[in-house]
Tab-separated table of C-alpha atoms in Angstrom:
chain	number	residue	atom	x	y	z
A	1	MET	CA	31.722	-12.443	6.643
A	2	VAL	CA	29.583	-9.665	5.253
A	3	VAL	CA	26.789	-10.877	2.979
A	4	GLY	CA	23.781	-9.310	1.362
A	5	GLU	CA	20.159	-10.384	1.178
A	6	LEU	CA	17.873	-9.719	-1.771
A	7	GLU	CA	14.129	-10.122	-1.284
A	8	CYS	CA	11.617	-9.700	-4.111
A	9	GLN	CA	7.835	-9.968	-4.032
A	10	GLY	CA	5.561	-8.670	-6.743
A	11	ARG	CA	6.991	-5.289	-7.717
A	12	LEU	CA	8.785	-4.659	-4.427
A	13	VAL	CA	12.545	-5.206	-4.351
A	14	GLN	CA	14.468	-4.933	-1.062
A	15	CYS	CA	18.156	-5.527	-0.464
A	16	ARG	CA	20.323	-5.142	2.636
A	17	LEU	CA	23.617	-6.094	4.241
A	18	VAL	CA	22.719	-8.716	6.839
A	19	GLU	CA	25.955	-9.750	8.508
A	20	GLU	CA	27.252	-6.207	8.786
A	21	GLU	CA	24.290	-5.292	10.978
A	22	ARG	CA	24.943	-8.321	13.200
A	23	GLU	CA	28.694	-7.673	13.510
A	24	GLN	CA	28.185	-4.085	14.541
A	25	GLY	CA	25.535	-5.099	17.039
A	26	GLU	CA	22.885	-2.868	15.531
A	27	LYS	CA	19.316	-3.524	16.529
A	28	ARG	CA	16.205	-2.380	14.766
A	29	PRO	CA	14.181	0.052	16.870
A	30	SER	CA	11.221	-1.522	18.556
A	31	GLY	CA	8.547	-0.324	20.893
A	32	LYS	CA	4.904	0.413	21.295
A	33	ARG	CA	3.312	2.656	18.701
A	34	GLY	CA	1.775	5.862	19.919
A	35	GLU	CA	-1.640	7.205	19.039
A	36	ILE	CA	-2.265	7.585	15.315
A	37	ARG	CA	-2.944	11.212	14.413
A	38	GLY	CA	-2.216	11.294	10.701
A	39	PHE	CA	-1.012	9.579	7.558
A	40	SER	CA	2.747	9.475	8.173
A	41	ARG	CA	5.457	8.774	5.613
A	42	LYS	CA	6.120	5.368	7.172
A	43	SER	CA	2.423	4.506	7.002
A	44	ARG	CA	2.335	5.534	3.343
A	45	ARG	CA	5.406	3.414	2.640
A	46	ARG	CA	3.822	0.362	4.274
A	47	LEU	CA	0.707	0.877	2.151
A	48	LEU	CA	2.716	1.140	-1.070
A	49	ASP	CA	4.760	-1.909	-0.081
A	50	LEU	CA	1.601	-3.965	0.411
A	51	CYS	CA	0.164	-2.915	-2.955
A	52	SER	CA	3.483	-3.702	-4.644
A	53	LYS	CA	3.505	-7.221	-3.166
A	54	LEU	CA	0.221	-8.106	-4.898
A	55	ASP	CA	0.303	-10.465	-7.865
A	56	HIS	CA	-0.904	-8.152	-10.623
A	57	LYS	CA	-1.393	-11.076	-12.998
A	58	ARG	CA	-4.274	-12.272	-10.813
A	59	ILE	CA	-6.086	-8.918	-10.928
A	60	GLY	CA	-8.252	-7.998	-13.911
A	61	ARG	CA	-11.423	-8.840	-15.808
A	62	ARG	CA	-10.345	-12.072	-17.458
A	63	LYS	CA	-11.588	-15.483	-16.391
A	64	GLY	CA	-9.899	-16.617	-13.183
A	65	GLN	CA	-8.773	-13.117	-12.214
A	66	MET	CA	-10.035	-11.030	-9.286
A	67	TYR	CA	-12.281	-8.257	-10.563
A	68	PRO	CA	-11.098	-4.827	-9.289
A	69	ALA	CA	-13.499	-2.043	-8.292
A	70	PHE	CA	-13.290	1.365	-6.624
A	71	LEU	CA	-15.820	2.343	-3.948
A	72	THR	CA	-16.328	5.692	-2.208
A	73	LEU	CA	-18.417	6.103	0.974
A	74	THR	CA	-19.326	9.594	2.224
A	75	TYR	CA	-21.484	11.326	4.831
A	76	GLY	CA	-24.163	13.993	4.539
A	77	THR	CA	-24.532	17.257	6.429
A	78	THR	CA	-24.126	15.483	9.772
A	79	PHE	CA	-21.169	13.205	10.305
A	80	PRO	CA	-19.386	11.359	13.134
A	81	SER	CA	-15.794	11.683	14.252
A	82	ALA	CA	-13.146	9.729	12.385
A	83	ALA	CA	-12.855	7.178	15.174
A	84	GLU	CA	-16.638	6.669	15.334
A	85	SER	CA	-16.917	6.377	11.549
A	86	LYS	CA	-14.824	3.175	11.719
A	87	LYS	CA	-17.895	1.404	13.152
A	88	ASP	CA	-19.880	2.374	10.031
A	89	LEU	CA	-17.044	1.172	7.804
A	90	ASP	CA	-16.901	-2.126	9.685
A	91	SER	CA	-20.661	-2.614	9.228
A	92	MET	CA	-20.365	-1.912	5.496
A	93	LEU	CA	-17.493	-4.363	5.092
A	94	LYS	CA	-19.480	-7.057	6.889
A	95	TRP	CA	-22.392	-6.352	4.546
A	96	LEU	CA	-20.071	-6.804	1.543
A	97	GLU	CA	-18.602	-9.972	3.035
A	98	ARG	CA	-22.017	-11.601	3.299
A	99	ARG	CA	-22.582	-10.971	-0.412
A	100	SER	CA	-19.159	-11.856	-1.761
A	101	CYS	CA	-17.236	-15.062	-1.170
A	102	GLY	CA	-13.471	-14.626	-1.459
A	103	GLY	CA	-13.477	-10.840	-1.852
A	104	CYS	CA	-10.925	-8.533	-0.260
A	105	GLY	CA	-9.739	-4.961	-0.417
A	106	ILE	CA	-7.814	-2.004	0.965
A	107	TRP	CA	-9.519	1.015	2.529
A	108	ARG	CA	-8.274	4.545	3.195
A	109	LEU	CA	-9.697	7.245	5.455
A	110	GLU	CA	-9.954	10.727	3.979
A	111	PHE	CA	-11.152	14.078	5.327
A	112	GLN	CA	-13.092	16.574	3.249
A	113	GLY	CA	-12.482	20.297	3.565
A	114	ARG	CA	-15.457	20.581	5.953
A	115	GLY	CA	-13.871	18.002	8.238
A	116	ALA	CA	-16.196	15.117	7.345
A	117	PRO	CA	-14.535	11.704	7.109
A	118	HIS	CA	-15.158	9.473	4.135
A	119	TYR	CA	-13.598	6.338	2.718
A	120	HIS	CA	-12.140	5.092	-0.524
A	121	LEU	CA	-11.810	1.354	-1.077
A	122	ILE	CA	-10.013	-0.721	-3.685
A	123	LEU	CA	-12.036	-3.959	-3.852
A	124	LEU	CA	-10.819	-7.212	-5.400
A	125	GLY	CA	-12.896	-10.266	-6.256
A	126	VAL	CA	-16.192	-8.813	-5.021
A	127	SER	CA	-19.236	-10.193	-6.826
A	128	TYR	CA	-21.324	-7.726	-8.818
A	129	ILE	CA	-23.702	-5.708	-6.627
A	130	ALA	CA	-25.997	-3.057	-8.104
A	131	LYS	CA	-25.092	0.486	-7.138
A	132	GLU	CA	-28.610	1.049	-5.795
A	133	LYS	CA	-28.159	-1.791	-3.282
A	134	ILE	CA	-24.808	-0.427	-2.121
A	135	GLN	CA	-26.340	3.039	-1.788
A	136	ALA	CA	-29.276	1.707	0.221
A	137	ALA	CA	-27.036	-0.380	2.487
A	138	TRP	CA	-24.775	2.558	3.318
A	139	ASN	CA	-27.731	4.888	3.900
A	140	LYS	CA	-29.206	2.352	6.306
A	141	ILE	CA	-25.924	2.041	8.212
A	142	ILE	CA	-25.430	5.794	8.677
A	143	LYS	CA	-29.188	6.415	9.065
A	144	GLU	CA	-29.404	9.052	6.332
A	145	ASP	CA	-30.984	9.425	2.883
A	146	ARG	CA	-29.500	10.512	-0.433
A	147	VAL	CA	-25.895	10.249	0.691
A	148	PHE	CA	-23.403	10.028	-2.149
A	149	THR	CA	-21.645	6.737	-2.854
A	150	ARG	CA	-19.642	5.842	-5.916
A	151	ILE	CA	-18.808	2.411	-7.314
A	152	GLU	CA	-16.657	2.045	-10.415
A	153	GLY	CA	-15.457	-1.131	-12.092
A	154	LEU	CA	-11.775	-1.104	-13.043
A	155	GLN	CA	-10.239	-2.808	-16.049
A	156	SER	CA	-6.887	-4.053	-14.816
A	157	ALA	CA	-4.318	-4.166	-12.026
A	158	LYS	CA	-2.561	-1.225	-13.670
A	159	GLN	CA	-5.692	0.906	-13.415
A	160	ALA	CA	-6.250	-0.246	-9.819
A	161	MET	CA	-2.704	0.760	-8.866
A	162	GLY	CA	-3.299	4.060	-10.653
A	163	TYR	CA	-6.217	4.690	-8.307
A	164	VAL	CA	-3.977	3.794	-5.370
A	165	ALA	CA	-1.485	6.436	-6.485
A	166	LYS	CA	-4.179	9.018	-7.229
A	167	TYR	CA	-6.459	8.598	-4.224
A	168	VAL	CA	-4.897	6.304	-1.643
A	169	ALA	CA	-1.237	7.299	-1.367
A	170	LYS	CA	-1.062	10.706	-3.026
A	171	VAL	CA	1.265	13.286	-1.512
A	172	PRO	CA	0.427	17.023	-1.549
A	173	GLU	CA	1.883	19.288	-4.188
A	174	GLU	CA	3.515	22.547	-3.276
A	175	GLY	CA	0.900	25.031	-2.066
A	176	GLN	CA	-1.830	22.392	-1.944
A	177	ALA	CA	-4.094	22.237	1.079
A	178	GLN	CA	-3.319	19.552	3.625
A	179	CYS	CA	-6.701	17.880	3.452
A	180	GLY	CA	-8.315	14.899	1.830
A	181	PHE	CA	-5.903	12.119	0.906
A	182	ASN	CA	-3.148	14.702	1.254
A	183	LEU	CA	-3.837	14.941	4.970
A	184	GLY	CA	-0.594	15.200	6.888
A	185	PRO	CA	0.052	14.311	10.539
A	186	TYR	CA	-1.897	16.332	13.099
A	187	SER	CA	0.274	16.903	16.148
A	188	THR	CA	-2.573	18.407	18.162
A	189	ALA	CA	-5.527	16.491	16.681
A	190	PRO	CA	-7.306	13.750	18.647
A	191	SER	CA	-6.464	10.167	17.777
A	192	THR	CA	-8.260	9.028	14.618
A	193	GLY	CA	-7.163	5.407	14.619
A	194	ARG	CA	-5.669	3.873	11.494
A	195	PHE	CA	-5.811	5.848	8.261
A	196	TRP	CA	-5.782	2.728	6.111
A	197	GLY	CA	-6.377	-0.963	6.518
A	198	VAL	CA	-7.011	-4.292	4.830
A	199	TRP	CA	-10.316	-6.102	4.508
A	200	GLN	CA	-10.064	-9.911	4.347
A	201	ARG	CA	-6.265	-10.000	4.227
A	202	LYS	CA	-6.287	-13.788	3.779
A	203	ASN	CA	-7.883	-13.331	0.326
A	204	LEU	CA	-5.353	-10.814	-1.011
A	205	PRO	CA	-3.620	-12.144	-4.163
A	206	MET	CA	-0.068	-11.944	-2.842
A	207	ALA	CA	2.809	-12.640	-5.227
A	208	SER	CA	5.369	-15.339	-4.512
A	209	LYS	CA	8.383	-14.235	-2.490
A	210	VAL	CA	11.940	-14.821	-3.680
A	211	LYS	CA	14.850	-14.461	-1.248
A	212	LEU	CA	18.518	-14.754	-2.225
A	213	GLU	CA	21.716	-14.514	-0.233
A	214	VAL	CA	24.304	-12.637	-2.259
A	215	ARG	CA	27.897	-11.545	-1.852
A	216	ALA	CA	28.638	-8.111	-0.477
A	217	GLU	CA	30.106	-7.189	-3.873
A	218	THR	CA	26.780	-8.072	-5.505
A	219	PHE	CA	24.905	-5.924	-2.966
A	220	TYR	CA	27.107	-2.921	-3.795
A	221	ALA	CA	26.541	-3.451	-7.522
A	222	LEU	CA	22.772	-3.664	-7.040
A	223	ARG	CA	22.875	-0.570	-4.866
A	224	ARG	CA	24.634	1.374	-7.623
A	225	ALA	CA	21.956	0.230	-10.083
A	226	ALA	CA	19.197	1.273	-7.658
A	227	ALA	CA	20.792	4.705	-7.238
A	228	LYS	CA	20.586	5.206	-10.999
A	229	VAL	CA	16.980	4.012	-11.147
A	230	ARG	CA	15.906	6.278	-8.292
A	231	ARG	CA	18.251	9.079	-9.379
A	232	TRP	CA	19.438	9.422	-5.804
A	233	GLU	CA	23.221	9.481	-5.383
A	234	GLU	CA	23.040	9.391	-1.568
A	235	LEU	CA	21.557	5.887	-1.819
A	236	LYS	CA	25.091	4.629	-2.522
A	237	ARG	CA	25.915	5.184	1.169
A	238	PHE	CA	23.013	3.161	2.591
A	239	LYS	CA	23.237	-0.383	3.973
A	240	SER	CA	19.763	-1.197	2.633
A	241	PHE	CA	17.512	0.017	-0.155
A	242	ARG	CA	14.169	-0.643	-1.797
A	243	VAL	CA	12.827	-0.005	-5.273
A	244	TYR	CA	9.502	-0.609	-7.000
A	245	GLY	CA	9.841	-2.349	-10.330
A	246	ASN	CA	10.233	-5.627	-12.188
A	247	ALA	CA	11.337	-8.106	-9.504
A	248	GLU	CA	12.325	-10.751	-12.065
A	249	ALA	CA	14.729	-8.314	-13.707
A	250	TRP	CA	16.428	-7.584	-10.379
A	251	VAL	CA	16.789	-11.300	-9.624
A	252	ARG	CA	18.389	-11.849	-13.046
A	253	LEU	CA	20.718	-8.907	-12.417
A	254	ALA	CA	21.708	-10.331	-9.022
A	255	LEU	CA	22.433	-13.745	-10.541
A	256	TYR	CA	24.519	-12.082	-13.248
A	257	TYR	CA	26.703	-10.338	-10.647
A	258	GLU	CA	26.915	-13.548	-8.591
A	259	ALA	CA	28.273	-15.425	-11.623
A	260	ARG	CA	31.046	-12.888	-12.156
A	261	PRO	CA	34.489	-13.709	-10.679
A	262	LEU	CA	35.071	-12.252	-7.239
A	263	ARG	CA	37.436	-9.276	-7.254
A	264	ILE	CA	40.479	-9.780	-5.048
């Protein structure tokens, strides 16, 4: 019997035909990852998926919420390679950890036009630290003076996700240089290591996960709805799909189709 599976977490909605894959003997590709040389489409998708799985109700400036902030770390006239700069980032994150209990965040490696690496971080639940202290700590780590850092408090989860879209997962526009956060894969560049990562993953405010087994007919109905939302007609041919949106609405829609009489 062919059945579907609907999985919702935060603002990420995924649906697929489970039994059909098993009956046809299809296996998901597996293997060892090669060296990381750029910010690939799959890497960007994994980053967006993670951000969508966060519980946005727990992010903000109200009592009991995790305060969001945006931090930028740069280098001066002299700078290390991207791989070597990860040691500086690690030292800075350890410095933040010692001064913030329960904080967490997501970082992203960027290259400036001159080739210098620098980092943008979305921080959550980090206790207030004066900008001068952050500046001094970073200068001490990279052994330079007067290096630019930027710290900005954000108002809400919506604004934090706006920064993710603007700085962390932005794709280049037509004719735009392939640099900065728009850096594409480098087929001939040396390995840079990961282009993004998570700091204190255990503290991330993840939303609750809902998983439903649905009829194949319900899967096809949800797929038609997703094709309209994404304005992508070819989606109607796929055996799985994902959308970013109101997970509760998709669960209600699935339950509505499940309650309808089965067509014979």
